[in-house]
C-alpha atoms as an extended CHARMM CRD file, in Angstrom:
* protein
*
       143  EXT
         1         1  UNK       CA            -14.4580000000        9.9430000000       32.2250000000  PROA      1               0.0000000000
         2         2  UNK       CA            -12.3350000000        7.5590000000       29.7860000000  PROA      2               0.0000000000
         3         3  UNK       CA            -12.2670000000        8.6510000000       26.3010000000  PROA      3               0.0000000000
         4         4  UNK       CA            -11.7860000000        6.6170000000       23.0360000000  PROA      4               0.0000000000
         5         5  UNK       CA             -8.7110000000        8.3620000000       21.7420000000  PROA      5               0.0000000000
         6         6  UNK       CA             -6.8460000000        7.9880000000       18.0400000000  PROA      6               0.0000000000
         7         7  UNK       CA             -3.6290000000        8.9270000000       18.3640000000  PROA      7               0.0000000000
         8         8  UNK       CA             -2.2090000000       10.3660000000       15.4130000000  PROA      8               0.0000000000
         9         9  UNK       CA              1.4560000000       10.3420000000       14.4920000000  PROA      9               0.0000000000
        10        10  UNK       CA              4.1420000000        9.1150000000       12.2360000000  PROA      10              0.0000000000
        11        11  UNK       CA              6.2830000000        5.4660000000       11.9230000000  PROA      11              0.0000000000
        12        12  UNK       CA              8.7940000000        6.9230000000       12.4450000000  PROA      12              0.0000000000
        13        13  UNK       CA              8.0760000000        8.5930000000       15.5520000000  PROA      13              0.0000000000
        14        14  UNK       CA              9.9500000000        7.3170000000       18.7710000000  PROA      14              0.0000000000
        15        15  UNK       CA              7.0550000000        8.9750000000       21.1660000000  PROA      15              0.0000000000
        16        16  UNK       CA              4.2720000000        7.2460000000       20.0300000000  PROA      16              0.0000000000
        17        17  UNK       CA              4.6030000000        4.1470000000       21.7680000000  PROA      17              0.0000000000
        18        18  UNK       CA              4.9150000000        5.8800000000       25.2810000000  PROA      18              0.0000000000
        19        19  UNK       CA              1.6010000000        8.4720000000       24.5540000000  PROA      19              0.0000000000
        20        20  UNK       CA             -0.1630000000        5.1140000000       23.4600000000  PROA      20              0.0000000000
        21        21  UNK       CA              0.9710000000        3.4910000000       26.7230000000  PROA      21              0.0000000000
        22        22  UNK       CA              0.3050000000        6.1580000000       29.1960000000  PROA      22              0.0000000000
        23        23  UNK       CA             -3.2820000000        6.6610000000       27.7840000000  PROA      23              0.0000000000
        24        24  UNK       CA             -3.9180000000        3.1990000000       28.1360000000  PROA      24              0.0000000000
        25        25  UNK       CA             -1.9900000000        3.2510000000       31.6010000000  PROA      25              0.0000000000
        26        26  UNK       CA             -4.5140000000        6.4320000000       32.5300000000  PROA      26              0.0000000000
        27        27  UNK       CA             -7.8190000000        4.1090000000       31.9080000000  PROA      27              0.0000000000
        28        28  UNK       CA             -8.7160000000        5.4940000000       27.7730000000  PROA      28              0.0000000000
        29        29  UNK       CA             -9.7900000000        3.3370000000       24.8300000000  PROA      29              0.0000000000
        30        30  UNK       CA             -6.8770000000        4.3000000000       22.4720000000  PROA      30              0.0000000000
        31        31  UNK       CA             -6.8150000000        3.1050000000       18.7040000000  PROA      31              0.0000000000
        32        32  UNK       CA             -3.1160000000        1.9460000000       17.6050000000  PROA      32              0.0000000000
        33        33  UNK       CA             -2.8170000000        1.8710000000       14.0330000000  PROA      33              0.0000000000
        34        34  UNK       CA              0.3410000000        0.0160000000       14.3770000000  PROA      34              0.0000000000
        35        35  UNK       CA             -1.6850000000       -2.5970000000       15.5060000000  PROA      35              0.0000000000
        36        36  UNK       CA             -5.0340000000       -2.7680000000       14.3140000000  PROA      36              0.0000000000
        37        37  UNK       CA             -8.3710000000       -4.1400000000       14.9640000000  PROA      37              0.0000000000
        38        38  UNK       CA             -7.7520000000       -6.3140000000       11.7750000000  PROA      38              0.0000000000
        39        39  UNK       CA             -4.6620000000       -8.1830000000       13.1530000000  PROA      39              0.0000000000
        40        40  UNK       CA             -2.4290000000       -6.8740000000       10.2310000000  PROA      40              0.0000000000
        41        41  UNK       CA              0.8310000000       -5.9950000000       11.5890000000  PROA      41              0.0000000000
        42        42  UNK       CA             -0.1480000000       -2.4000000000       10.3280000000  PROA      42              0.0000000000
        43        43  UNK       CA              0.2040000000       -0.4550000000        6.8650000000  PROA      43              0.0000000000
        44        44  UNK       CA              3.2740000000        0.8390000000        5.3940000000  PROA      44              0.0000000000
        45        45  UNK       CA              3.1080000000        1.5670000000        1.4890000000  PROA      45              0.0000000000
        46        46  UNK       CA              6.7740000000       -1.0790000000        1.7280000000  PROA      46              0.0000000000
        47        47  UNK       CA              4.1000000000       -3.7990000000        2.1030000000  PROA      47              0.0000000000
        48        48  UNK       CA              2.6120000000       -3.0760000000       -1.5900000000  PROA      48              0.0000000000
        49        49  UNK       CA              5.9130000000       -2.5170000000       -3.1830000000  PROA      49              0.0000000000
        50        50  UNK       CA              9.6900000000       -1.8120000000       -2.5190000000  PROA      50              0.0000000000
        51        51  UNK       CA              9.4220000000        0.7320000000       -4.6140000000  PROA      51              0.0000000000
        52        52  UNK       CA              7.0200000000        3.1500000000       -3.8680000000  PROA      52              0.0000000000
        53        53  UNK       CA              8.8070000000        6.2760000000       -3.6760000000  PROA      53              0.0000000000
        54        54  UNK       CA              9.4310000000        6.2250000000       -7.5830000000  PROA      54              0.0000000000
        55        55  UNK       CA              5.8610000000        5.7520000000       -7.9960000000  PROA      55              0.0000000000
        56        56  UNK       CA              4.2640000000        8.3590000000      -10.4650000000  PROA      56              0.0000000000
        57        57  UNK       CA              1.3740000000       10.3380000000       -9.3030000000  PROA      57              0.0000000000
        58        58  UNK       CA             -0.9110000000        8.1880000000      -11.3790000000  PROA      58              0.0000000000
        59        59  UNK       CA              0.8370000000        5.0810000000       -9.6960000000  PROA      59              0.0000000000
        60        60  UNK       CA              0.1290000000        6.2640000000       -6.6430000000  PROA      60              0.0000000000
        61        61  UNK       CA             -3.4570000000        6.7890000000       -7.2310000000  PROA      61              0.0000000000
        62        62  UNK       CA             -3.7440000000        3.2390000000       -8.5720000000  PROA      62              0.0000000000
        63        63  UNK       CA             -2.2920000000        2.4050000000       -5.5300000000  PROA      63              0.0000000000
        64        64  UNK       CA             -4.3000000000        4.0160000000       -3.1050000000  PROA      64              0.0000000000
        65        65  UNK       CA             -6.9170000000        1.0000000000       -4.0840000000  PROA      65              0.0000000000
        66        66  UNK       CA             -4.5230000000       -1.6770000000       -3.4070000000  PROA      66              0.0000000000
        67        67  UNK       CA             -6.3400000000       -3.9470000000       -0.8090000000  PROA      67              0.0000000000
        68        68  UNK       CA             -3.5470000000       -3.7180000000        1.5000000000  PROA      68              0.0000000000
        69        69  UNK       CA             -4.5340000000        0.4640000000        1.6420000000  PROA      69              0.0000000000
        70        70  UNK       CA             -8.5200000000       -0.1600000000        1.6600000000  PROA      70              0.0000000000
        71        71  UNK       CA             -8.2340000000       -2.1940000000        4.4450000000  PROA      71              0.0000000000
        72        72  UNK       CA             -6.2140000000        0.2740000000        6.7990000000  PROA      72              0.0000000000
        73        73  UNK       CA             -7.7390000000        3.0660000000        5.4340000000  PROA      73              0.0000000000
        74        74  UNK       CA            -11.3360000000        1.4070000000        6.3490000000  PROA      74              0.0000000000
        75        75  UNK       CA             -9.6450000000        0.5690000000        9.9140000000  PROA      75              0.0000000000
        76        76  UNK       CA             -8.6800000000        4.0690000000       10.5610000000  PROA      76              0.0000000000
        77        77  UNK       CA            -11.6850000000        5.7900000000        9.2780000000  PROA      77              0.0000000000
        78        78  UNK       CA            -13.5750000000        3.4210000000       11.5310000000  PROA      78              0.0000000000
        79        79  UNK       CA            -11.2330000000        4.1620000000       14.2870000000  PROA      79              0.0000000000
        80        80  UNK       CA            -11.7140000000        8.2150000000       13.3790000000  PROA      80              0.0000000000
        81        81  UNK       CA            -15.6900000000        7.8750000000       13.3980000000  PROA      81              0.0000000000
        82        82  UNK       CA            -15.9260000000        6.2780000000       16.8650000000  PROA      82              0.0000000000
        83        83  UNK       CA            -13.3040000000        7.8120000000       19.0920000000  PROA      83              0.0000000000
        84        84  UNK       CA            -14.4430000000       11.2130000000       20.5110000000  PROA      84              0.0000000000
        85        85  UNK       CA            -10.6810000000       12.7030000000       21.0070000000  PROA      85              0.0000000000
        86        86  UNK       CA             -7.1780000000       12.8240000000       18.5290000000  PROA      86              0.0000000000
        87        87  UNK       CA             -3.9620000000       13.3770000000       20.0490000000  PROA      87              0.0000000000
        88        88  UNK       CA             -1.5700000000       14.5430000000       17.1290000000  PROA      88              0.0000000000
        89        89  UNK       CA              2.0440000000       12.9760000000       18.4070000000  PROA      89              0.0000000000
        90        90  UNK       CA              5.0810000000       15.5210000000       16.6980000000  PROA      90              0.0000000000
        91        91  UNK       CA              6.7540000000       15.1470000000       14.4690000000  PROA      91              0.0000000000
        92        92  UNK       CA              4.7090000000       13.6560000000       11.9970000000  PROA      92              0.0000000000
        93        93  UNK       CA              3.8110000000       13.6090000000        8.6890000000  PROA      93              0.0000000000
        94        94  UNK       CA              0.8050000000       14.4960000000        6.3270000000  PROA      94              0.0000000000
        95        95  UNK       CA             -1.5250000000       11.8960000000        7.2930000000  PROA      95              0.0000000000
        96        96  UNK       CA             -1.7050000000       12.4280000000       10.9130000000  PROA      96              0.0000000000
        97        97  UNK       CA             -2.2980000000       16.2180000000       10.4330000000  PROA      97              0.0000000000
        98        98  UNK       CA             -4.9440000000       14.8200000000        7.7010000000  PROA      98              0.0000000000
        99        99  UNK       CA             -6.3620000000       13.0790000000       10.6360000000  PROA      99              0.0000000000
       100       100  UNK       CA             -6.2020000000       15.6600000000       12.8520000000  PROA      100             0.0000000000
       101       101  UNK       CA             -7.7620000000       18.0560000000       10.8560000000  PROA      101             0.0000000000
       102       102  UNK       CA            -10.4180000000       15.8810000000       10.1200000000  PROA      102             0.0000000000
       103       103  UNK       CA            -11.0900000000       15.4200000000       13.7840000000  PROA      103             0.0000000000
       104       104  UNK       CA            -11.0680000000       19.2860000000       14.4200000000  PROA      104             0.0000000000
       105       105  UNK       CA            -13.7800000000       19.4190000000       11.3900000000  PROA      105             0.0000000000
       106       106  UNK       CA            -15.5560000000       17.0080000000       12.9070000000  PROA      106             0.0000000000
       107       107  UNK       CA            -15.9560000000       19.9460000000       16.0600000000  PROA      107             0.0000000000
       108       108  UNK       CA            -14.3760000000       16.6160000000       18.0750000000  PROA      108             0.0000000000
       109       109  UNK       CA            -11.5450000000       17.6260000000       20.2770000000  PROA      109             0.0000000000
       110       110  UNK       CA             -8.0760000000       17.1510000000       19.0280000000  PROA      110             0.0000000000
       111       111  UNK       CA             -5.0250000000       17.6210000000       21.5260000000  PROA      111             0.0000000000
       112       112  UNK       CA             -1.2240000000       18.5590000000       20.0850000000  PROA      112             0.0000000000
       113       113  UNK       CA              1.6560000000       17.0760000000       22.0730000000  PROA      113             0.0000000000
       114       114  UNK       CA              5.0480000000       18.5010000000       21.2010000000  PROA      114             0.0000000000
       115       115  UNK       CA              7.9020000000       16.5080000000       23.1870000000  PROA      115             0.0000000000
       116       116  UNK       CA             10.4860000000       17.7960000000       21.7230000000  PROA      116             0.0000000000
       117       117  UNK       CA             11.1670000000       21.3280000000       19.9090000000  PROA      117             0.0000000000
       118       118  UNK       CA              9.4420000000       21.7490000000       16.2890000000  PROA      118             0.0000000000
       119       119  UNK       CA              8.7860000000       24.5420000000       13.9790000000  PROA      119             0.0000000000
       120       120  UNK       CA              6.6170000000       26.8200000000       14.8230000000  PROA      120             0.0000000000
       121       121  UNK       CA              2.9970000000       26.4400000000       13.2270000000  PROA      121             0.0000000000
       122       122  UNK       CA              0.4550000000       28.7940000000       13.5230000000  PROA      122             0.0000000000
       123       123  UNK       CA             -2.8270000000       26.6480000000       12.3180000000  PROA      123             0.0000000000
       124       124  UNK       CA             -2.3690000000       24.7590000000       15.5190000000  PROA      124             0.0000000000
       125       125  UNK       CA             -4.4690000000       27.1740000000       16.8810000000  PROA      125             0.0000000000
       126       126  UNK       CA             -7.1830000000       25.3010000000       15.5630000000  PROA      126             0.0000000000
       127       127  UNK       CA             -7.2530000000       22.2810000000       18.1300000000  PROA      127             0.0000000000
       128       128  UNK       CA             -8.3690000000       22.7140000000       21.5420000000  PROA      128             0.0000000000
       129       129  UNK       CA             -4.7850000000       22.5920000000       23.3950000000  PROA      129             0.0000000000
       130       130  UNK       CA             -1.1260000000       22.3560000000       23.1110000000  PROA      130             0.0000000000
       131       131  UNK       CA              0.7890000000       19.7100000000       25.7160000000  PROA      131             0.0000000000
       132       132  UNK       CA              4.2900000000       19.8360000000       26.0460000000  PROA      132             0.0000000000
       133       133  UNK       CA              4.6030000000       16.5070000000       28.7050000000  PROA      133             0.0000000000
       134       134  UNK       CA              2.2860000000       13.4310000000       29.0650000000  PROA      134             0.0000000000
       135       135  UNK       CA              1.7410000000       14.7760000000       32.2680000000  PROA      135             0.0000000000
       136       136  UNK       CA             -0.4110000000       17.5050000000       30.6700000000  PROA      136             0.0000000000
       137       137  UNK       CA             -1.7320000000       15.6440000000       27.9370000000  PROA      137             0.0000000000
       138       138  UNK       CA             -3.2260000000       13.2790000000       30.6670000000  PROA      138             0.0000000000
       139       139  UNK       CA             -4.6870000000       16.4830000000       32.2410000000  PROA      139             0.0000000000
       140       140  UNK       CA             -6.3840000000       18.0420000000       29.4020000000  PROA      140             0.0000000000
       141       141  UNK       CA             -8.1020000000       14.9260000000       29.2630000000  PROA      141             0.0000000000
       142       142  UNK       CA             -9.5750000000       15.1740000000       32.0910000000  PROA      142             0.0000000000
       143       143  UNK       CA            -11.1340000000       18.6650000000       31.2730000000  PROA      143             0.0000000000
């Protein structure tokens, strides 16, 4: 049965297009927040300002009401609310686990897939199954 996955990772991460592809590639719905629904080119705080790593705290939650941030942030709760599955992609950062953890709250089934070694974590015991190759990953989701 095909799911409607959000996959949940980082920029920066060098996996994500391949676990985006091979969902696809394996017949799933899969939400891309590098490329949107809205036909942005996705969100990156750069795209408010050059500087937003010497933003205050107060800045920054000025900022999180920018329209550039309501609109991805409305595209990826959207995304969140109708997809039944989250694969978190290591490594990543804060807002994927965010994600994640929403998912797992959610009692929706969220899938961890660790290509490469990370630090150890223990609170990944929440979410229903560690893959360490797209191989499994595929498998699990076909539990």
């Amino acid at each position: 049965m095909p799911h409607h996955i959000y996959v949940a990772s980082s920029w920066r991460n060098e996996f994500y297009p391949e676990v985006v592809k091979a969902l696809k590639s394996a017949g799933h719905e899969v939400y891309d927040f590098r490329n949107p629904p809205s036909g942005d080119a996705g969100f990156k705080w750069s795209n408010i300002s050059s500087d937003y790593m010497q933003w205050s705290p107060a800045e920054y939650r000025i900022q999180l009401h920018h329209p550039k941030a309501e609109r991805q942030f409305t595209n990826d709760i959207e995304a969140m609310a109708s997809c039944d599955v989250c694969v978190l992609v290591l490594p990543c950062g804060r807002s994927a686990h965010t994600e994640a953890g929403w998912f797992a709250g959610q009692g929706k089934k969220v899938l961890l897939y660790i290509p490469e070694r990370q630090e150890p974590e223990l609170m990944y015991k929440l979410f229903d199954a560690i893959c360490c190759t797209l191989e499994e990953l595929i498998e699990e989701l076909e539990k």
